[in-house]
XYZ file of C-alpha atoms in Angstrom:
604
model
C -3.016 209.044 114.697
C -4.058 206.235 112.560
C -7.253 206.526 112.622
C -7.150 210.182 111.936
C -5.210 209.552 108.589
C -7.527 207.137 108.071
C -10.480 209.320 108.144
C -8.352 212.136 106.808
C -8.011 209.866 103.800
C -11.738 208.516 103.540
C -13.336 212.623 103.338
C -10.196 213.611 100.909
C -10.917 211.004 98.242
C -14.503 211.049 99.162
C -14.585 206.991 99.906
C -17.191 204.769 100.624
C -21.000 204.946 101.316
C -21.679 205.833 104.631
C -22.527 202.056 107.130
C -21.710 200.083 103.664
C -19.105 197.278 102.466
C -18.619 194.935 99.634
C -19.078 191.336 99.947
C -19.969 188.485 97.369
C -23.355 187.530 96.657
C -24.483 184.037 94.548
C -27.810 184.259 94.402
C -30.516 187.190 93.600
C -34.166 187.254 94.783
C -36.303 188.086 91.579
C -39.840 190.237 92.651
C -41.844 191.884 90.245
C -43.977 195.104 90.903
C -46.470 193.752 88.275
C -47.346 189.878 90.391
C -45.164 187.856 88.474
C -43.790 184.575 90.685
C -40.527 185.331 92.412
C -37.568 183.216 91.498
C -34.140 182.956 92.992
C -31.234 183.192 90.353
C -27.724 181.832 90.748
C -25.570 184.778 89.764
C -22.258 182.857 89.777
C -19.957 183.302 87.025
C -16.362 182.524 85.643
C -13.686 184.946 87.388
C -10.152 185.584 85.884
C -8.859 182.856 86.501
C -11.716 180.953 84.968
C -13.192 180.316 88.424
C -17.427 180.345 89.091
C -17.584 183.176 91.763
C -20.335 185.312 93.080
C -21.164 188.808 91.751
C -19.419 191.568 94.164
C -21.882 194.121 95.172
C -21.653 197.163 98.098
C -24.737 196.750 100.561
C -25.803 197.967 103.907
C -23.451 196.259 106.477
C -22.902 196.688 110.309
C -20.287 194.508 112.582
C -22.101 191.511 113.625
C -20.083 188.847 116.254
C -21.897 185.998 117.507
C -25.465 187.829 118.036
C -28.278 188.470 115.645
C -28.145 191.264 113.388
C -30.025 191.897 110.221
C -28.524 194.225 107.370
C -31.216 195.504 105.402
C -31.977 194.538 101.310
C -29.482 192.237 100.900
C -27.986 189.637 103.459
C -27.112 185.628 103.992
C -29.438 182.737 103.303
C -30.513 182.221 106.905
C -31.668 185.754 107.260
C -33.254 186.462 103.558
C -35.005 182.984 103.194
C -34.559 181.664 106.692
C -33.270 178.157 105.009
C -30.367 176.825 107.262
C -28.025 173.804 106.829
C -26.281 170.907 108.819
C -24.044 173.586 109.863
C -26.647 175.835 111.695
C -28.680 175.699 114.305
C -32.955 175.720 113.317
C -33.927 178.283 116.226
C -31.157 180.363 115.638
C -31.574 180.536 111.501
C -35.190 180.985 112.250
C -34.472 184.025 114.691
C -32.208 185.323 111.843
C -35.196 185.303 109.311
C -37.651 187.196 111.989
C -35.453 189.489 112.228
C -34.525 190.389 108.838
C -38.541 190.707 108.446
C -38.635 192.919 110.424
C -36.300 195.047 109.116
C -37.407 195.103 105.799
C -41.488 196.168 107.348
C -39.696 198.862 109.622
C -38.213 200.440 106.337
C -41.773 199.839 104.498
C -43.823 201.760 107.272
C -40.860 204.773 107.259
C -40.975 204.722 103.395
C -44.724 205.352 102.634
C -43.674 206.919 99.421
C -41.227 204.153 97.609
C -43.081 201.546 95.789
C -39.966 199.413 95.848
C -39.956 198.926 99.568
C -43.535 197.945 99.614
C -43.273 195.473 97.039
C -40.629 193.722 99.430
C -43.003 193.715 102.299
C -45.862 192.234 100.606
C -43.834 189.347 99.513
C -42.492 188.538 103.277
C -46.067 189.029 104.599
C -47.800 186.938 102.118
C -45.255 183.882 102.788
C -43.387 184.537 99.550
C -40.677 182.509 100.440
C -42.741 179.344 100.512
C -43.705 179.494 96.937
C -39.831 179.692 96.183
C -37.685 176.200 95.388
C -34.796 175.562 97.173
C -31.850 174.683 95.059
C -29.715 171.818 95.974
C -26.486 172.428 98.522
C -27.652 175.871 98.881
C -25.571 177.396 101.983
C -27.289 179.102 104.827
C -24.134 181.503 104.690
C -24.512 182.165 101.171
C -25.079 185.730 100.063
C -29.107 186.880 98.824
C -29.413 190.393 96.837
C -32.832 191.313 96.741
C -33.894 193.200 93.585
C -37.263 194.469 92.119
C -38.140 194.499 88.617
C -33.967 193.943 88.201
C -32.650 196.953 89.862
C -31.356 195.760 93.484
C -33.160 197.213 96.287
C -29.621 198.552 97.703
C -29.890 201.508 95.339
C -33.375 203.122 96.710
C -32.763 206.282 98.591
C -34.957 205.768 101.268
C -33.091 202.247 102.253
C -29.512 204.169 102.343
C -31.564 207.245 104.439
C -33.810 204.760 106.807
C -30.336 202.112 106.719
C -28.105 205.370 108.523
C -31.013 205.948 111.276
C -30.970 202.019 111.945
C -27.516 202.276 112.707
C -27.677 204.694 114.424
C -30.252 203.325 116.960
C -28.035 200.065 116.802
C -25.292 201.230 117.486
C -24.928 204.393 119.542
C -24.596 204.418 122.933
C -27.149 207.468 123.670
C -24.720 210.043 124.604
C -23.118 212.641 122.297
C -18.845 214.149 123.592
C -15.918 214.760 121.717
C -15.114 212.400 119.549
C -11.185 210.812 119.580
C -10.303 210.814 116.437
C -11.844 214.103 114.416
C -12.515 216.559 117.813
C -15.554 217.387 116.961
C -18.849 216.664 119.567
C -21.292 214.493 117.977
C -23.593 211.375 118.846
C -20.839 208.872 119.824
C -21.044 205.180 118.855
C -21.036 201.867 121.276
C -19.479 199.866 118.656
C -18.235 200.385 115.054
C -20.593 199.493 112.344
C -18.467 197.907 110.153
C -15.817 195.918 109.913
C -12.856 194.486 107.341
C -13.432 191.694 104.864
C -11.201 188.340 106.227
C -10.150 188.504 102.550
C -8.177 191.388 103.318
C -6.643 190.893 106.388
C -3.680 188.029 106.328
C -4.686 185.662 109.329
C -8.386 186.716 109.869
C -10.650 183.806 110.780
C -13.919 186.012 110.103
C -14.515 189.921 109.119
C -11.985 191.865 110.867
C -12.521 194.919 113.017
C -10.298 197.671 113.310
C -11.661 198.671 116.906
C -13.337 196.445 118.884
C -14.260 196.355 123.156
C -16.596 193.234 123.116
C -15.617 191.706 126.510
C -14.688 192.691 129.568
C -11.157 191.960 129.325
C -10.156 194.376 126.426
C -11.950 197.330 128.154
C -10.459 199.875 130.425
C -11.862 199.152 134.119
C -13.232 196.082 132.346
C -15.989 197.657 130.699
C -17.148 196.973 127.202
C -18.453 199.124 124.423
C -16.721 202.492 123.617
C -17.110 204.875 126.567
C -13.667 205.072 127.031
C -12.878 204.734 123.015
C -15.019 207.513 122.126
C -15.513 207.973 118.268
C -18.305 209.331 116.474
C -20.636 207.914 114.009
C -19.064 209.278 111.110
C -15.309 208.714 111.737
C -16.275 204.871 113.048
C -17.504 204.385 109.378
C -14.781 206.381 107.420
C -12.000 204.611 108.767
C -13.355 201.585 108.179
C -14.135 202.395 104.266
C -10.863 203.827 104.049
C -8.917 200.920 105.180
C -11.417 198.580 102.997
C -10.291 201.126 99.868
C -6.789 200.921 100.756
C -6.171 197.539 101.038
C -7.843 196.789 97.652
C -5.695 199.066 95.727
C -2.682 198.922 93.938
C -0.802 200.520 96.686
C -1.313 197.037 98.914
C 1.589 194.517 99.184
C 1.137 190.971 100.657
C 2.471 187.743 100.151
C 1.289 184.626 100.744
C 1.969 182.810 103.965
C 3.118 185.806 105.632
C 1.390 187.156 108.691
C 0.699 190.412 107.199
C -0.229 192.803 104.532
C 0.905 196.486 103.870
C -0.877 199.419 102.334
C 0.745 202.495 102.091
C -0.639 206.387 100.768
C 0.301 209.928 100.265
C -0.254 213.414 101.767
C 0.880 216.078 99.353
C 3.296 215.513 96.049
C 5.851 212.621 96.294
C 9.388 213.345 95.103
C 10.626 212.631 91.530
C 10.344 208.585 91.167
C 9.213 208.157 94.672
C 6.567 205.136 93.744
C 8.749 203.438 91.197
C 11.236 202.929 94.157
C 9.033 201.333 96.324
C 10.003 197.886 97.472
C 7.782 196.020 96.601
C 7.797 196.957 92.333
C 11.327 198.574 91.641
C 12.366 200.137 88.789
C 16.127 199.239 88.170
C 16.114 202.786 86.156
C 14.539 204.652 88.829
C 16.688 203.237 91.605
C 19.248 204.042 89.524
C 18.790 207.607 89.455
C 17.974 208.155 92.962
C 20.912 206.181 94.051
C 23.283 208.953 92.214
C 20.884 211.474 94.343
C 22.082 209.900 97.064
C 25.818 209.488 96.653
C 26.054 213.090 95.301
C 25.032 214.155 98.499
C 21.703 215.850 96.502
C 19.488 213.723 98.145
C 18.863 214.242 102.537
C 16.322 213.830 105.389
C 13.746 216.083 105.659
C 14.756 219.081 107.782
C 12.909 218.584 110.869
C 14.493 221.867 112.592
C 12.407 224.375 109.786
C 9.818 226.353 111.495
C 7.032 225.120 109.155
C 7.360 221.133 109.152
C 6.272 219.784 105.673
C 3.189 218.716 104.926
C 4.277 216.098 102.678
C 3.469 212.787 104.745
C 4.130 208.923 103.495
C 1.562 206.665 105.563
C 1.529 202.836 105.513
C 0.197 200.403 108.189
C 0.872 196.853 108.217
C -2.270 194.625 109.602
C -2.796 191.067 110.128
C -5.365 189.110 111.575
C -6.302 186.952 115.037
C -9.625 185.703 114.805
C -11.997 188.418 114.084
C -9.643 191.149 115.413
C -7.038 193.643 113.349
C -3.006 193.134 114.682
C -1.507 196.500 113.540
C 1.789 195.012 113.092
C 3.336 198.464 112.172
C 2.726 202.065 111.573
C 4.423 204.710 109.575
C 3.926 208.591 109.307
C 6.790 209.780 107.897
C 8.099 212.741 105.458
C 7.953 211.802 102.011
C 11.550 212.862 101.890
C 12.781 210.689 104.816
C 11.102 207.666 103.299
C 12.765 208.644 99.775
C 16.266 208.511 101.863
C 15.654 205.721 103.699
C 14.814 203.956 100.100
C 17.666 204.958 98.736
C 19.816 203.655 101.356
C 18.462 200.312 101.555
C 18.705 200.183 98.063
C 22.835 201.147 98.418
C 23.176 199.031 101.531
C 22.106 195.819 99.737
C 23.173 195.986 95.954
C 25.483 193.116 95.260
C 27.249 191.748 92.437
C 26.441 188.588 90.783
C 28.051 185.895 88.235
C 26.351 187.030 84.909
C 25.953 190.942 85.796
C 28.483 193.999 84.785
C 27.431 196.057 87.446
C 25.917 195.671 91.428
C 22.439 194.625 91.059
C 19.797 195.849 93.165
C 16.148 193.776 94.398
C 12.514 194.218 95.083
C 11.327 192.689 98.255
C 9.523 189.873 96.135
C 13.016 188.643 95.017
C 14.447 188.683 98.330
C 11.770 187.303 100.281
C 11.869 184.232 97.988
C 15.677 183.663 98.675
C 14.998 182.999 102.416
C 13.292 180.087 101.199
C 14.237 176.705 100.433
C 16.189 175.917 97.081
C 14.310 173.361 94.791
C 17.453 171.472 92.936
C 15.251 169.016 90.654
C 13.238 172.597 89.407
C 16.115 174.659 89.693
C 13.958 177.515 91.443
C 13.270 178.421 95.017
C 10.142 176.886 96.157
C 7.209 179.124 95.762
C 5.949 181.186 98.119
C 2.734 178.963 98.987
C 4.712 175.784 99.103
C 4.269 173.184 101.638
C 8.219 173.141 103.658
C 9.538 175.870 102.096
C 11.079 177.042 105.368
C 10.394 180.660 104.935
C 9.852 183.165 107.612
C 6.039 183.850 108.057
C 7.090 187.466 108.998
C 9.714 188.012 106.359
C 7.626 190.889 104.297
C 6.991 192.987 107.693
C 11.016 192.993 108.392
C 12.156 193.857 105.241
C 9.488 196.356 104.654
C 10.528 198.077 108.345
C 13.954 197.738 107.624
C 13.359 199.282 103.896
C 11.412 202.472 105.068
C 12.128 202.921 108.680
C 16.093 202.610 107.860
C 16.260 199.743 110.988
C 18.865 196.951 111.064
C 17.426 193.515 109.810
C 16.396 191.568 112.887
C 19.020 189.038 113.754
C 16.548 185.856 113.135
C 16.713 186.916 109.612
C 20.971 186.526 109.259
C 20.649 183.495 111.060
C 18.028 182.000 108.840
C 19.826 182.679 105.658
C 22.742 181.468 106.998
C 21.332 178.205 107.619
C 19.539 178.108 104.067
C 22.985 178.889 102.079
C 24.546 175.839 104.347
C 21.664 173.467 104.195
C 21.017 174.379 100.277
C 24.623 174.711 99.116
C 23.465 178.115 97.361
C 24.706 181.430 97.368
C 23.259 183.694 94.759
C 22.459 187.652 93.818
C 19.693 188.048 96.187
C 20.776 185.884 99.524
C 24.051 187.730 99.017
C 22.159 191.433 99.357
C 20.249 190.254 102.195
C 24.149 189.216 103.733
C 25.350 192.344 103.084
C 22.351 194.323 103.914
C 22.619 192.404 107.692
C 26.440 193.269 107.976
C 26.075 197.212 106.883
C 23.642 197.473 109.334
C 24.258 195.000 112.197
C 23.285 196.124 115.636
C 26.497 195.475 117.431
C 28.814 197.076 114.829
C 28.581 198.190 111.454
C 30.622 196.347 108.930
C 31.902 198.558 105.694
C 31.065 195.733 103.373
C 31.152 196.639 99.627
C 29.089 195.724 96.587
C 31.989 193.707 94.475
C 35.504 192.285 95.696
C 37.474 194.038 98.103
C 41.038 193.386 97.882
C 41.992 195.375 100.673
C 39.736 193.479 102.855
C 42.064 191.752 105.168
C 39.352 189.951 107.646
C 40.281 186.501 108.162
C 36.316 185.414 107.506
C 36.189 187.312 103.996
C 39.850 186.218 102.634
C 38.979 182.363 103.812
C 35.885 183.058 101.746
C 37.506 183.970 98.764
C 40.287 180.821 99.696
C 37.437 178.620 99.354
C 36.307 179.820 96.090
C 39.991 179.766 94.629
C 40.143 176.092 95.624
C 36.997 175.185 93.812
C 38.449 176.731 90.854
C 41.737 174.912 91.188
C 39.980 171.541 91.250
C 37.323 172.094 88.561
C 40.236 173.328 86.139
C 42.321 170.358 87.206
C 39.400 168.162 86.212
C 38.082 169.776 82.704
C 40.038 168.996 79.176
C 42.648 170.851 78.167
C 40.354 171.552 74.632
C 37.540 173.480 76.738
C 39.531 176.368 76.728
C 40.279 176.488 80.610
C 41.509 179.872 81.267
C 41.985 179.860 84.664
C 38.086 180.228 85.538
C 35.202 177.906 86.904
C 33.070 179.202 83.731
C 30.707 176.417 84.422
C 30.145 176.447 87.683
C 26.468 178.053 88.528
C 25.151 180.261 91.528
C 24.819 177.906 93.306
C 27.825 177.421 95.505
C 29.425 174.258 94.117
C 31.927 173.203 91.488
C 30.249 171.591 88.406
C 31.771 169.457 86.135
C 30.700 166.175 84.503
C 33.987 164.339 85.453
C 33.155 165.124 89.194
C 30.607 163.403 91.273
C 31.252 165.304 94.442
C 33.629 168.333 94.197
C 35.102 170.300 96.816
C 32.480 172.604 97.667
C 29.685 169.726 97.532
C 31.973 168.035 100.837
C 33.153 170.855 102.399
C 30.869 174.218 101.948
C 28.289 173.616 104.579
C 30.876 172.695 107.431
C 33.090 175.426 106.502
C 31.131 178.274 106.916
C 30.951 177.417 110.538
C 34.146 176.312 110.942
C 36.684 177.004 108.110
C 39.524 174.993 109.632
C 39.179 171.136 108.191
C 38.075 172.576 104.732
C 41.220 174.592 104.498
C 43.558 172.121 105.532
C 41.884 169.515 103.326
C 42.216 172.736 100.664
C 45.500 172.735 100.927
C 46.248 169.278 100.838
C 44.144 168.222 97.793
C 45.600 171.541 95.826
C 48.895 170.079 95.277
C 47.749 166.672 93.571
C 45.126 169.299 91.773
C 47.731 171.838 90.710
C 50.271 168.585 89.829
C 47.422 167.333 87.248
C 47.116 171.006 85.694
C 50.954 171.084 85.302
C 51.387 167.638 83.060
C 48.758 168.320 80.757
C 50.658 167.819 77.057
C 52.539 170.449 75.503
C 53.014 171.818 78.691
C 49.927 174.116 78.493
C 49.335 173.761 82.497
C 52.632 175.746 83.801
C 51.581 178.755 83.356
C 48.370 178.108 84.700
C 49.813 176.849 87.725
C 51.712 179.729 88.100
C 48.842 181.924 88.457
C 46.690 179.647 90.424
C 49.909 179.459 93.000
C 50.417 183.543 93.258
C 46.562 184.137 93.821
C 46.607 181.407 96.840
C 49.836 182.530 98.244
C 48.867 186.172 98.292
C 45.734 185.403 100.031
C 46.837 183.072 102.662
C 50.009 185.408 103.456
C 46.784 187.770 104.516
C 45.804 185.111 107.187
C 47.136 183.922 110.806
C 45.920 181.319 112.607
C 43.319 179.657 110.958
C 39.582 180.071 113.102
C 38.134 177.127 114.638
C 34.667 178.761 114.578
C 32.621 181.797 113.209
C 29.713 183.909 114.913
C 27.006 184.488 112.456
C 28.592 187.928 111.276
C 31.917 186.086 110.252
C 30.078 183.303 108.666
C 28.216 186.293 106.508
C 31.375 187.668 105.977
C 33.068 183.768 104.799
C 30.239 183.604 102.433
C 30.208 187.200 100.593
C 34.278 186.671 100.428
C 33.461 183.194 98.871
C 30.586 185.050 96.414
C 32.906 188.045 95.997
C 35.602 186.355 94.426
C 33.398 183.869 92.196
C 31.747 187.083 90.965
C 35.281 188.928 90.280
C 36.398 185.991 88.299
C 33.220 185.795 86.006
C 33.959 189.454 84.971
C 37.123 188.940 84.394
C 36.550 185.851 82.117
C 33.683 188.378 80.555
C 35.978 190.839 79.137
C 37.679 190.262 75.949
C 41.486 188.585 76.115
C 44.126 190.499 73.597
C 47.597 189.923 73.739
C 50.017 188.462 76.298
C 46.629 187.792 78.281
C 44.871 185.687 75.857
């Protein structure tokens, strides 16, 4: 079925020039049609980012492995010029250059009529390439365009004509059936001509292909080439443009040091803000609105009962590489309006709340994917996504995007791994907490109803130690600030980052106790409880006696919550410890609101 979207895709938007692909090219073979010398030109020049790069050009190409296989007007070093390095091997580079002579006579004597291709001839047969200089550090792998009186040879109309018939003879096998992928009989192929630049393809070694039966070993009765694979000569190239044009669009999402990249496209109309909901780019507006869709019951799965099933697909295929081979690491071919849904679910399943935000906040898969990493204190800043020891999943992108659009629990590697990061890091923030949540709403065992923003009627032992924890912090850090801050009750101070702050403290509570007690809550409590009292007896003799009431109120929230608890757990499983953290985030949340809103009356 891939393949048949892919082609699907490559005739619909008309894609690609038939055995072509792009590559980058640094130097250009100068010949005149008038005698002047020929000169090779350095055709480098500053990229975006300021960078010398080659010129990008799209030129006959086939799949070429580990034999010897000319592509015709424009092709590397060793095969234009037959100059080789300390890399390559003399009989081999000068095999390479025979060749490409060859090639380049073949399509002089089947082009009698183009001036162009003789021009190119004479200058192979009359030892041009002896009269040229060889520049200094030149590469043997290094890419040659060939052009004639300054228009590249590529463009001629007999080379793209004779190019198709080369490939042809390459690469068919001699028979014509029914070919796989469109149905139709034509002259079936022994091995794609093409393949996928390693620039594309996350992991590749070398130029990817999509289907490939080189050996023995990956071929049914151990038999290579296509027999049993059989695709014609037309849908072997069109997938492989398609996939090229895919992956260099905008619809393409990869990051780096993960072991894959996703492209995604449309059959038919998408809903009303279906791409600015898309994980990867969100728009906080858009969500918005399609989150209201969802909890007014206007938004729903396609119905997949209706006699005439809609022909409104979503498509995306996540590919990395191994060597010089594609890893479809996940395929999609969904309704639009089941991917919409899913969206929107994800989206509800992993808003949060956060210290400095009114209302739940919802992420893009950039954000999140970033919080599984580790935190940088000195910077302030997770460490980026290229970083040496950041400790981030290599397959992070591929589970949230399945668990985004396929509406699939997060894998369990992924709870435990933040888990670990919030105890090793001493961090909870906005984004680790949705990924929490997002694991809990939809763990595999059983589902836990966890909401956006503090639950009071949450009675779980895990949550209300959570929120304990936090309430202690608060305790301390008020005992420990001047009276002529304006305490209020509140750790206003404190950051996201799961620890008191306060310059008269070098290590608070959280900073001894955090880590341990989200495994096992027992020690920090009872060391909670202990400290509170000399805390609490500090708030109450401040002058004036300004700390009583204070004290009252810090006394009623703690004995309401531990009334709510039993015997104290010596140890959490990985949901409790989620569930200990969001209480702990919950509460520190629910208290920065409430110091947010403005104070009238008996309450200021």
């Amino acid at each position: 079925m891939l393949l048949q979207r892919l082609v699907d895709y490559a005739r619909a938007n008309n894609v690609g020039q038939a055995f072509h692909k792009e590559r980058e090219f640094t130097w250009r073979l100068e010949l005149s049609s008038t005698g002047a010398a020929p000169e090779l030109v350095g055709i480098r020049e500053p990229n975006a980012r300021g960078k010398l790069a080659g010129q990008r050009h799209v030129t006959p190409a086939v799949t070429r492995t580990v034999g010897v296989a000319a592509q015709l007007g424009a092709d590397d070093v060793q095969y234009v010029l037959g100059w080789g390095d300390e890399k390559t091997k003399p009989t081999r580079v000068a095999q390479c250059h025979e060749e490409f002579v060859a090639l380049i006579s073949r399509w002089a004597q089947c082009s009698p009529e183009d001036p162009v291709a003789e021009v190119v001839r004479k200058f192979y047969a009359s030892g041009g390439v002896s009269r040229l200089i060889r520049p200094e550090a030149i590469g043997a792998k290094e890419g040659v365009l060939i052009a004639v009186d300054g228009i590249p040879v590529i463009k001629q109309d007999s080379l793209v004509r004779f190019w198709a018939d080369e490939v042809a003879a390459r690469k068919g096998g001699g028979t014509s059936g029914v070919c796989l992928v469109c149905g139709n009989v034509g002259v079936l192929l022994d091995t794609v001509p093409g393949n996928i630049s390693k620039r594309l393809v996350p992991g590749a070694a070398n130029n990817a292909a999509l289907v490939s039966v080189n050996a023995r070993v990956f071929g049914y009765a151990l038999t290579t080439g296509l027999e049993h694979t059989p695709i014609c000569f037309f849908c072997g190239d069109a997938m492989n443009a398609a996939l090229t044009h895919l992956l260099s669009g905008p619809h393409t999402f990869g990051l780096q040091q993960q072991d894959s990249a996703m492209t995604w496209w449309t059959l038919g109309k998408p809903p009303e803000d279906f791409f600015q909901v898309m994980p990867d780019r969100p728009d906080p507006d858009a969500v918005g609105r399609v989150l209201a869709q969802l909890r007014n019951g206007r938004l729903a799965r396609a119905d997949q009962t209706a006699q005439t099933a809609t022909p409104d697909r979503f498509c995306s295929v996540s590919l990395g590489g191994n060597s010089s081979r594609i890893v479809i690491r996940d395929w999609i071919d969904q309704p639009l309006q089941d991917i919409l849904f899913n969206l929107a679910r994800w989206y509800d399943d992993h808003q949060t709340c956060t210290l400095w935000d009114d209302e739940p906040v919802s992420y893009g898969l950039y954000q999140l994917a970033l919080a599984t990493g580790r935190w940088d204190k000195d910077r302030v800043r997770y460490f980026p996504l290229d970083a040496k020891g950041a400790d981030r999943p290599e397959h992070i992108q591929r589970d949230l995007q399945r668990t985004s659009l396929r509406a699939v629990p997060l894998p369990p590697s992924v709870l435990h791994h933040v888990l670990h990061r919030i105890a090793t890091d001493g961090r909870i923030d906005g984004p680790r907490a949705a990924l929490l949540r997002l694991a809990l709403r939809r763990h595999p065992d059983k589902e836990i109803a966890m909401p956006a923003e503090l639950d009071d009627t949450n009675h779980d032992p895990a949550y209300v130690l959570g929120r304990v924890f936090a309430v202690y912090e608060k305790i301390q850090y008020n005992a420990n600030r001047s009276p002529r801050s304006g305490g209020n009750g509140n750790n206003s101070d404190s950051g996201e980052n799961g620890k008191a702050e306060s310059q008269s403290l070098n290590a608070g509570f959280g900073d001894r106790f955090y880590a341990g007690a989200i495994t096992n809550p027992r020690p920090a409590m009872i060391a909670g409880e202990r400290l509170a009292k000399a805390w609490l007896s500090k708030i109450r003799r401040r002058p004036g006696g300004t700390g009583a009431g204070l004290v009252y109120v810090f006394n009623t929230e703690l004995s309401e919550l531990l009334d709510r608890i039993g015997d104290i757990p010596a140890r959490f499983n990985p949901a409790q410890q989620a569930q200990f953290v969001l209480g702990y985030h919950h509460q520190r949340a629910h208290d920065a609101a409430q110091r947010r809103k403005p104070k009238t009356g008996t309450d200021a």
